[in-house]
Tab-separated table of C-alpha atoms and ligand atoms in Angstrom:
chain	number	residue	atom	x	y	z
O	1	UNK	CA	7.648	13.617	-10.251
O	2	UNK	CA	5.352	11.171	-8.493
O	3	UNK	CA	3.955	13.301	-5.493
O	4	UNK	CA	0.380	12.431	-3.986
O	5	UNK	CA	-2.274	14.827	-2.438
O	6	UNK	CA	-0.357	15.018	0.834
O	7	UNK	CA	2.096	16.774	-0.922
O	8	UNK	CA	3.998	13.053	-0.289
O	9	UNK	CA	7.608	13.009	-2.584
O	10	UNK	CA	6.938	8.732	-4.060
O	11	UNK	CA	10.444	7.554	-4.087
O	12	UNK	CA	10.964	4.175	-3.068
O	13	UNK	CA	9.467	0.534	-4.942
O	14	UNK	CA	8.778	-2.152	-3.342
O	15	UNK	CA	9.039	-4.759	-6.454
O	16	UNK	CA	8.261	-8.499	-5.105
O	17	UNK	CA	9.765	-10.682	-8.098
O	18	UNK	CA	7.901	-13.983	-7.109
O	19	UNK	CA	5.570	-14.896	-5.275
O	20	UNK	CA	7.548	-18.296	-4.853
O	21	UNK	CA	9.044	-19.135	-1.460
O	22	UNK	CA	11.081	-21.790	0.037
O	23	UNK	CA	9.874	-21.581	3.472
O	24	UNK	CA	6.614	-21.285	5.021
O	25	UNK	CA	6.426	-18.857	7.997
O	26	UNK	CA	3.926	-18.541	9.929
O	27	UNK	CA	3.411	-14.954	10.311
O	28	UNK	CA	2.817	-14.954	6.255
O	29	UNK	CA	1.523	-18.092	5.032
O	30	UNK	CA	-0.761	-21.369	6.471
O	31	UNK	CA	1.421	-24.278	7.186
O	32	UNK	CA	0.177	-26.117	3.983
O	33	UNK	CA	1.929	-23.603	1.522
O	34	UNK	CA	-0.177	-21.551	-1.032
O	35	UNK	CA	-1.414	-21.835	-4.346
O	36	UNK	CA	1.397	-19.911	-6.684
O	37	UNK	CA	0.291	-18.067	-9.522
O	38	UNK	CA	1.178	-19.574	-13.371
O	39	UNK	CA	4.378	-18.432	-14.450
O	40	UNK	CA	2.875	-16.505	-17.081
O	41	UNK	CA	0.861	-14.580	-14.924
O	42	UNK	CA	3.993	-13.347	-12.821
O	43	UNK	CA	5.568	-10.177	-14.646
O	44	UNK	CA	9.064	-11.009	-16.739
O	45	UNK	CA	12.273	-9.710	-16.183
O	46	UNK	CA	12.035	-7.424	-18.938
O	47	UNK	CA	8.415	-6.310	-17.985
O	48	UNK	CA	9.722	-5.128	-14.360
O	49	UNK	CA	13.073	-3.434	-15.736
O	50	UNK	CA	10.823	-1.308	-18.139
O	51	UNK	CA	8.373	-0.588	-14.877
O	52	UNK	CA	11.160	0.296	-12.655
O	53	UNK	CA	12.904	2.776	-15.564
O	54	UNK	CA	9.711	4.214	-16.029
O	55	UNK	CA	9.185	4.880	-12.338
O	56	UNK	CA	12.384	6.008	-11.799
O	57	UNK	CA	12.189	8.729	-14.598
O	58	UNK	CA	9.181	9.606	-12.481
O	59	UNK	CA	11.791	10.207	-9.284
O	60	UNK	CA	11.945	6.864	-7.813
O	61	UNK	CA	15.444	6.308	-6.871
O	62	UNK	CA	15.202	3.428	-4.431
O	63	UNK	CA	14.268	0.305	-5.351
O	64	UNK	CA	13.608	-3.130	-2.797
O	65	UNK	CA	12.927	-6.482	-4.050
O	66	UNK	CA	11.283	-8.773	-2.647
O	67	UNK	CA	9.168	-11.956	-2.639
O	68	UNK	CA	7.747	-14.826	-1.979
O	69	UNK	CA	11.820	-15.239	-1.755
O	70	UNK	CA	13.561	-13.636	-4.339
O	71	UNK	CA	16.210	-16.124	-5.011
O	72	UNK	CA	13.788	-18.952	-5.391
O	73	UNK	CA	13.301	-16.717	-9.281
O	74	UNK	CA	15.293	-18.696	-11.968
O	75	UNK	CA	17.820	-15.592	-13.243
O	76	UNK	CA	17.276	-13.143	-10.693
O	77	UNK	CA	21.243	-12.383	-10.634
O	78	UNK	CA	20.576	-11.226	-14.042
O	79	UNK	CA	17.855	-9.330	-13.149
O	80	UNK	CA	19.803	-7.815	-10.282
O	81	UNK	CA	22.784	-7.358	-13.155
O	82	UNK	CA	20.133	-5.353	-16.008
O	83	UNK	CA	19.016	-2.845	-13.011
O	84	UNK	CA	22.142	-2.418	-12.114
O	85	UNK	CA	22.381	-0.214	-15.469
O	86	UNK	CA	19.312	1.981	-14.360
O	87	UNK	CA	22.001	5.162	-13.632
O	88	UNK	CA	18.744	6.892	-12.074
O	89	UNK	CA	18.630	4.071	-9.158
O	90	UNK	CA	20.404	5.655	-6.075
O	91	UNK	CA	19.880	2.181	-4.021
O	92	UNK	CA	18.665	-1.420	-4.887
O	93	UNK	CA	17.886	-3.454	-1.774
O	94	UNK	CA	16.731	-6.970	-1.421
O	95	UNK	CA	14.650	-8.513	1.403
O	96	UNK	CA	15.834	-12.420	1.508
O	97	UNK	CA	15.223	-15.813	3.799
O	98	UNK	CA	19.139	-16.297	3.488
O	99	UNK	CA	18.473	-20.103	2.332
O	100	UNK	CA	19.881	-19.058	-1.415
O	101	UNK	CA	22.182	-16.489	-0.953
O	102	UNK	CA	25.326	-17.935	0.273
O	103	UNK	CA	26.516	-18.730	-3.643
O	104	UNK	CA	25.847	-14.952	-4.505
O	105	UNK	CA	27.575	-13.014	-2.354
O	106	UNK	CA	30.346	-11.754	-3.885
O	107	UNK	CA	28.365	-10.762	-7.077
O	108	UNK	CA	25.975	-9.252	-4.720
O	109	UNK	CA	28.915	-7.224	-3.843
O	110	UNK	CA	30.298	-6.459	-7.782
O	111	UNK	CA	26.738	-5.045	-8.390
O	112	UNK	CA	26.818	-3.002	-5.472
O	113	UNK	CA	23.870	-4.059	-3.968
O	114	UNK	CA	23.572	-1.819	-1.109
O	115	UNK	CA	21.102	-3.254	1.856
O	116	UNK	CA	20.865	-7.032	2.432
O	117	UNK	CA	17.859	-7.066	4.539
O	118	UNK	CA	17.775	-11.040	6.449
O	119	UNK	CA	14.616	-12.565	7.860
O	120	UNK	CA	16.175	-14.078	10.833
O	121	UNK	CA	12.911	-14.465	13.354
O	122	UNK	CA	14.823	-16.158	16.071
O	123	UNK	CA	18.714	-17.167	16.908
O	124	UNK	CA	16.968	-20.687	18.174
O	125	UNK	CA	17.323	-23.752	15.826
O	126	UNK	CA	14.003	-25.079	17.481
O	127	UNK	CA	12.013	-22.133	17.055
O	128	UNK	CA	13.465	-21.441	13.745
O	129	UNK	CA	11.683	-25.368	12.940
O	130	UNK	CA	8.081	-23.700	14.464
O	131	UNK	CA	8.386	-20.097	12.939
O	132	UNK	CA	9.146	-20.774	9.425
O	133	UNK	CA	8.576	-24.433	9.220
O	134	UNK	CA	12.050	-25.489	7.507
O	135	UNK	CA	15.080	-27.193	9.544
O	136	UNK	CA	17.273	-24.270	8.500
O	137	UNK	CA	18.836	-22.611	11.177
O	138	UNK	CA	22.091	-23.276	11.253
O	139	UNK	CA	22.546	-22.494	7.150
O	140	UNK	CA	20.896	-19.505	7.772
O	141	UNK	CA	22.856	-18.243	10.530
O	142	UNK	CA	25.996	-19.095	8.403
O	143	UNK	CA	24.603	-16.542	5.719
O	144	UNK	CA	24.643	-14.227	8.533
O	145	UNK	CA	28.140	-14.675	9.793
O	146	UNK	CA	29.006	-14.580	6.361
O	147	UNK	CA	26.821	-11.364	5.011
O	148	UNK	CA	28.531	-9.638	7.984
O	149	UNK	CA	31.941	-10.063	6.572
O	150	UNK	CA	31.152	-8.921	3.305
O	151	UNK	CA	30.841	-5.051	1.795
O	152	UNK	CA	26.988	-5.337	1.752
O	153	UNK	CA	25.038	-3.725	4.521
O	154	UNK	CA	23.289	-5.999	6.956
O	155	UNK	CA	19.776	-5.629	8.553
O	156	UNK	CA	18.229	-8.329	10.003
O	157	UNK	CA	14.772	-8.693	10.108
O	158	UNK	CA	13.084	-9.614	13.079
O	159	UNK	CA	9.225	-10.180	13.438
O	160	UNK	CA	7.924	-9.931	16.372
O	161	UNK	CA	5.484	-12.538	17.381
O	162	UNK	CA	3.251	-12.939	20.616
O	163	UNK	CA	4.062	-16.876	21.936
O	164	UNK	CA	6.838	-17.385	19.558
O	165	UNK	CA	9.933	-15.026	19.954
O	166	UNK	CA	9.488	-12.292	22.543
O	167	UNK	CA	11.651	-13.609	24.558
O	168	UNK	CA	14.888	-13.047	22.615
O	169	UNK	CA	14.162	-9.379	21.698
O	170	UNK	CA	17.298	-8.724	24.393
O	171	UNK	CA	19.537	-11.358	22.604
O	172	UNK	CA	18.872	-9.804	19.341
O	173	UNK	CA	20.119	-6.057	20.830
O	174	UNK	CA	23.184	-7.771	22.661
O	175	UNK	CA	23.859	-9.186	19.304
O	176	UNK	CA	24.828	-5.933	17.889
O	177	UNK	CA	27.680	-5.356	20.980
O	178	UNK	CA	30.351	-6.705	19.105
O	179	UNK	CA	28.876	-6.718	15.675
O	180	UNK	CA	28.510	-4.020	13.243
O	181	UNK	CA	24.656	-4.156	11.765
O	182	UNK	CA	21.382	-3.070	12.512
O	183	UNK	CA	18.457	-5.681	13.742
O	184	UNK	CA	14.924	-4.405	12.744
O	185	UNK	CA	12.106	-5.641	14.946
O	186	UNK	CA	8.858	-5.465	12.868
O	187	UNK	CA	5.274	-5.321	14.561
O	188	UNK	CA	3.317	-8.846	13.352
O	189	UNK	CA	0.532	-7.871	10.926
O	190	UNK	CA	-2.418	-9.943	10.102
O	191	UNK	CA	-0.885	-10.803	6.149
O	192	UNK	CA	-1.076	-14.367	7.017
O	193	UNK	CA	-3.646	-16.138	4.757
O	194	UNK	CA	-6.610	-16.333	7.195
O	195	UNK	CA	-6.504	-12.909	9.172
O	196	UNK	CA	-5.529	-11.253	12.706
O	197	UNK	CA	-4.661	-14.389	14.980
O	198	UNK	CA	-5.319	-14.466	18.462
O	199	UNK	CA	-2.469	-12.856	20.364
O	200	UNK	CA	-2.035	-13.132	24.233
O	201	UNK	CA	0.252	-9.863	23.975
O	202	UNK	CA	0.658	-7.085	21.478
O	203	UNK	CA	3.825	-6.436	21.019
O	204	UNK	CA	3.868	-2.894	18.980
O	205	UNK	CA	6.515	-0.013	19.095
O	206	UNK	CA	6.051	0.671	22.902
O	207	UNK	CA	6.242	-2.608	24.195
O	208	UNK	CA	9.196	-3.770	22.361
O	209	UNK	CA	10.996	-0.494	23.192
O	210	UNK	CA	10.080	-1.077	26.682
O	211	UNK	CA	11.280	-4.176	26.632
O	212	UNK	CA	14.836	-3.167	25.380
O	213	UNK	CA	14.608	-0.597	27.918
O	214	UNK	CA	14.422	-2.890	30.671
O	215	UNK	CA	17.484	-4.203	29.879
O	216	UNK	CA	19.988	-1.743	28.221
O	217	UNK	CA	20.836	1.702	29.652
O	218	UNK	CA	22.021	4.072	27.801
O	219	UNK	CA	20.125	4.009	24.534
O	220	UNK	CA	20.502	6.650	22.142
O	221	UNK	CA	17.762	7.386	19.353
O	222	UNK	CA	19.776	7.786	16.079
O	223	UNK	CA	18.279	10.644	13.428
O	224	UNK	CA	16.904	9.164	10.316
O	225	UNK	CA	14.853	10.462	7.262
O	226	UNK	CA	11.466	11.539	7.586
O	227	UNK	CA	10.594	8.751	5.283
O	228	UNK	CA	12.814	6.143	7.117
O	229	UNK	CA	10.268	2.863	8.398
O	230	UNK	CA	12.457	2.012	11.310
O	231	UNK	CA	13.015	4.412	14.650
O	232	UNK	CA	16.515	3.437	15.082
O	233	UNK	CA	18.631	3.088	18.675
O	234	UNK	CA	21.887	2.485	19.714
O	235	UNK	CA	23.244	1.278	22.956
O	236	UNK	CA	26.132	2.988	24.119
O	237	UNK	CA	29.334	1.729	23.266
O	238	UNK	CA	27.571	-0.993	21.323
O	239	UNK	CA	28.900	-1.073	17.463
O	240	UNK	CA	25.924	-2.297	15.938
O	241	UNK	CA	22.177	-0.844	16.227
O	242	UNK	CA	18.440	-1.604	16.261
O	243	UNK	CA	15.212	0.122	14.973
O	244	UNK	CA	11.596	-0.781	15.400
O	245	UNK	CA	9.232	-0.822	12.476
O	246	UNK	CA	5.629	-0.050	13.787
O	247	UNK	CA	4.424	-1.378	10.600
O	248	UNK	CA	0.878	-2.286	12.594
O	249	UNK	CA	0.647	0.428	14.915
O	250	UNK	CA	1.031	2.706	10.993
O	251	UNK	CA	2.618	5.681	12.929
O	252	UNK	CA	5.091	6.191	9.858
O	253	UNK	CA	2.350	7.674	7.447
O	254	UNK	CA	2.972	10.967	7.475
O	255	UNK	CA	6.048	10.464	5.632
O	256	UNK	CA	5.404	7.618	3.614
O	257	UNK	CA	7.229	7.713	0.452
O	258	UNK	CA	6.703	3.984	-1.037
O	259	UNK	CA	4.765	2.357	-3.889
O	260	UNK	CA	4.522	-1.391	-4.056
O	261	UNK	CA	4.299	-3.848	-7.108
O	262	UNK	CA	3.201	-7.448	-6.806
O	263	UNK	CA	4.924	-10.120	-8.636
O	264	UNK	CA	1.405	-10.172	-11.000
O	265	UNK	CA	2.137	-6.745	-11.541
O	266	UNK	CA	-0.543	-5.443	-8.973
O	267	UNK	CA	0.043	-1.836	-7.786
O	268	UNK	CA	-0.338	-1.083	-4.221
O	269	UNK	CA	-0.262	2.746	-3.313
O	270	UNK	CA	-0.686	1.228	-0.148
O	271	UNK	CA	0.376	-1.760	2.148
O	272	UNK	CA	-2.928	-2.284	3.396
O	273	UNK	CA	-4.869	-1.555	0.455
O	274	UNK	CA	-5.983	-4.202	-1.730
O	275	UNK	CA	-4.454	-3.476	-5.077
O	276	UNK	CA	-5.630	-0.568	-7.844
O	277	UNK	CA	-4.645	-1.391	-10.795
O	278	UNK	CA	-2.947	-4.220	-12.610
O	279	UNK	CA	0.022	-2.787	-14.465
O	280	UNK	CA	0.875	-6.424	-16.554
O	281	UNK	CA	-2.575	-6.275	-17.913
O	282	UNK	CA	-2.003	-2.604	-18.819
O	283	UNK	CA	1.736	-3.473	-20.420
O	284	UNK	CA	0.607	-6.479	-22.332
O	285	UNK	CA	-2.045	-4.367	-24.169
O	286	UNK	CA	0.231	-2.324	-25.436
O	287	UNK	CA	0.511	0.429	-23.378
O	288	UNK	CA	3.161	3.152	-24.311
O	289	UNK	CA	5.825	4.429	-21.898
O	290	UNK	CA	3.831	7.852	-21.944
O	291	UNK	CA	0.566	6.071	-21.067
O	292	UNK	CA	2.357	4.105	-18.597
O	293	UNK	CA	3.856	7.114	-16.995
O	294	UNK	CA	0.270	9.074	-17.023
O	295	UNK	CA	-1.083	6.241	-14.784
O	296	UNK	CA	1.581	6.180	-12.106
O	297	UNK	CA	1.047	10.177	-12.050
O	298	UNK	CA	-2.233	9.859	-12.026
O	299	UNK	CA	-3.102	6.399	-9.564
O	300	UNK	CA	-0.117	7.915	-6.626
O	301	UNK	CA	-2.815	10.890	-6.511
O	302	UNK	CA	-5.244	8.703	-5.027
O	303	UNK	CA	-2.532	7.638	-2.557
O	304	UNK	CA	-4.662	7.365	0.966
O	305	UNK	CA	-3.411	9.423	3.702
O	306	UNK	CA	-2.670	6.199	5.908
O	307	UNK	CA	-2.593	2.731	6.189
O	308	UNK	CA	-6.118	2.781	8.441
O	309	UNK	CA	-7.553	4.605	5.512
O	310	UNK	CA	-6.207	2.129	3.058
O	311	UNK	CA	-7.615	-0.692	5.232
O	312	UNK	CA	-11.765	0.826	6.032
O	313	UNK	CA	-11.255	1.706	2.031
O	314	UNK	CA	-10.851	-2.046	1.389
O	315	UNK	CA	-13.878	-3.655	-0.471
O	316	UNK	CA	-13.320	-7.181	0.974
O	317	UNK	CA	-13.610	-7.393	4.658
O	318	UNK	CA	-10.191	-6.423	6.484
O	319	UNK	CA	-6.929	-7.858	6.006
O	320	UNK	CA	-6.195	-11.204	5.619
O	321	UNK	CA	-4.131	-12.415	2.461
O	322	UNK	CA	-0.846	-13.866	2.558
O	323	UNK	CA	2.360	-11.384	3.009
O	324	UNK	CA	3.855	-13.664	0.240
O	325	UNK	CA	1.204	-12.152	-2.560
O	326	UNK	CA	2.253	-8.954	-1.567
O	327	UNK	CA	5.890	-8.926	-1.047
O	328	UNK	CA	6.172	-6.940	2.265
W	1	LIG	S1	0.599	1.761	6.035
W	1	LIG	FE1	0.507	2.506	3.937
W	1	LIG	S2	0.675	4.729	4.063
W	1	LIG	FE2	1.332	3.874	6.011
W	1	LIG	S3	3.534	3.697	5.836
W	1	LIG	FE3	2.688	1.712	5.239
W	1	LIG	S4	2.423	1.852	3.015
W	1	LIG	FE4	2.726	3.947	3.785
């Protein structure tokens, strides 16, 4: 089993697939796009299926993929369709922008996807324009209407950002009256190509709980796993819910069970850490399933204790690459 020096159970991957995206937010990358990796130097299909079975004879049953945006990979469906055989997977999840999806759905559903997580920043076609930098509002809100009609289960992303969408943090809630699915505000972090911006407000866990607060009575916390990211709420008699991910504020250490892998096959023990070892390089010398397994056992040891940790650990000065190279 993969279990650090906190005594910390490893069970979830974050796997980012690309580091390809269609849009260009700007909470995660500078308006002028990015310089993307050669396609050789992004792990295959075949490289991250052998990664994930490996891991998950190791104990990691959940699995999230990510990006860049996921569907932007040529094949991914048949990626999504060869884990779908990994019988030691409990959950595969996928983080998306929505602008791909729509044609996918119902496989998404044969494969039994279980969490459709949907970066949907605002419910404003003119701030959706300034946020992410693509006229694609209204497609993306269709993928919405429609991912809420399917079998999959819906979270909607929701970053929070100082000057940009604080103002429809109610909206979002009142969203969930009639429908059934949970909106996840995430604290802004400073994985956005040049660094912390300059906020007029910080909007962390208290103040957007406050701010909900203002306007809702009645709002039940909802039990989750000690490992969960999101503290998750309900309004009374409302049918959906919504959690807040202090992803900034790092007040979900304690409990953190997750590993990342970068779509060059960087592992991250840790969000804010900078990478510790490249796992393509290690694969494409050769390395045997044993050896492979030796180094996850033996790199989640050095696991830091939190995301502050990970961060004054850092070699190059604080955090400022793109979210994009890391996959969120
Ligand atoms: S900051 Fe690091 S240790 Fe903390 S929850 Fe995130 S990944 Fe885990």
């Amino acid at each position: 089993m993969l279990v650090d020096s906190f005594g910390r159970k490893i069970t979830y991957l974050r796997l980012a697939v690309t580091d390809r995206c269609n849009l260009r937010c700007q909470y995660c990358m500078p308006a002028e796009g990015i310089k993307i990796v050669e396609r050789k130097d992004l792990l295959t299909f075949k490289e991250m299926y052998r990664i994930t079975r490996v891991l998950s004879e190791l104990g990691v049953n959940k699995i999230r993929l990510t990006g860049g945006e996921p569907f932007v990979r040529k094949d991914f469906i048949s990626f999504l369709d060869m884990l779908s055989f990994n019988d030691k997977l409990d959950e595969i999840n996928i983080t998306t922008n929505g602008a791909l999806i729509a044609p996918h759905i119902p496989k998404l559903e044969q494969l039994n996807i279980k969490n459709i997580n949907l970066s949907l920043d605002t419910l404003r076609a003119d701030r959706f324009l300034k946020i992410k930098r693509r006229n694609l509002f209204h497609e993306t809100y269709k993928v919405f209407e429609n991912l809420l009609e399917s079998s999959l289960n819906l979270k909607l992303n929701v970053v929070v950002q100082s000057g940009f969408n604080t103002d429809e943090i109610v909206d979002f809630v009142s969203l969930t009256k009639d429908k059934n699915f949970e909106v996840r505000f995430i604290e802004e972090m400073p994985f956005n190509g040049s660094g912390q911006r300059d906020m007029q407000e910080n909007w962390d866990f208290t103040k957007i709980l406050a701010e909900v607060q203002n306007s809702f009575e009645n709002i039940n916390a909802i039990a989750t796993k000690k490992s969960a990211t999101a503290k998750k709420f309900q309004v009374k008699n409302f049918k959906g819910t919504f959690g807040i991910i202090p992803a900034f504020t790092r007040t979900i250490c304690n409990d953190c069970n997750r590993i990342r892998i970068t779509a060059t096959g960087m592992f991250k023990n840790c969000l804010f850490d900078e990478g510790v070892f490249n796992i393509r390089d290690f694969i494409r010398q050769g390395a045997s399933d044993e050896q492979l397994k030796n180094l996850f056992i033996n790199t989640v040891q050095k696991k830091p204790k939190n995301g502050f940790i990970a961060e004054a650990n850092r070699l190059s000065n604080g955090v400022s690459e793109s979210m994009w190279t890391i996959g969120g």
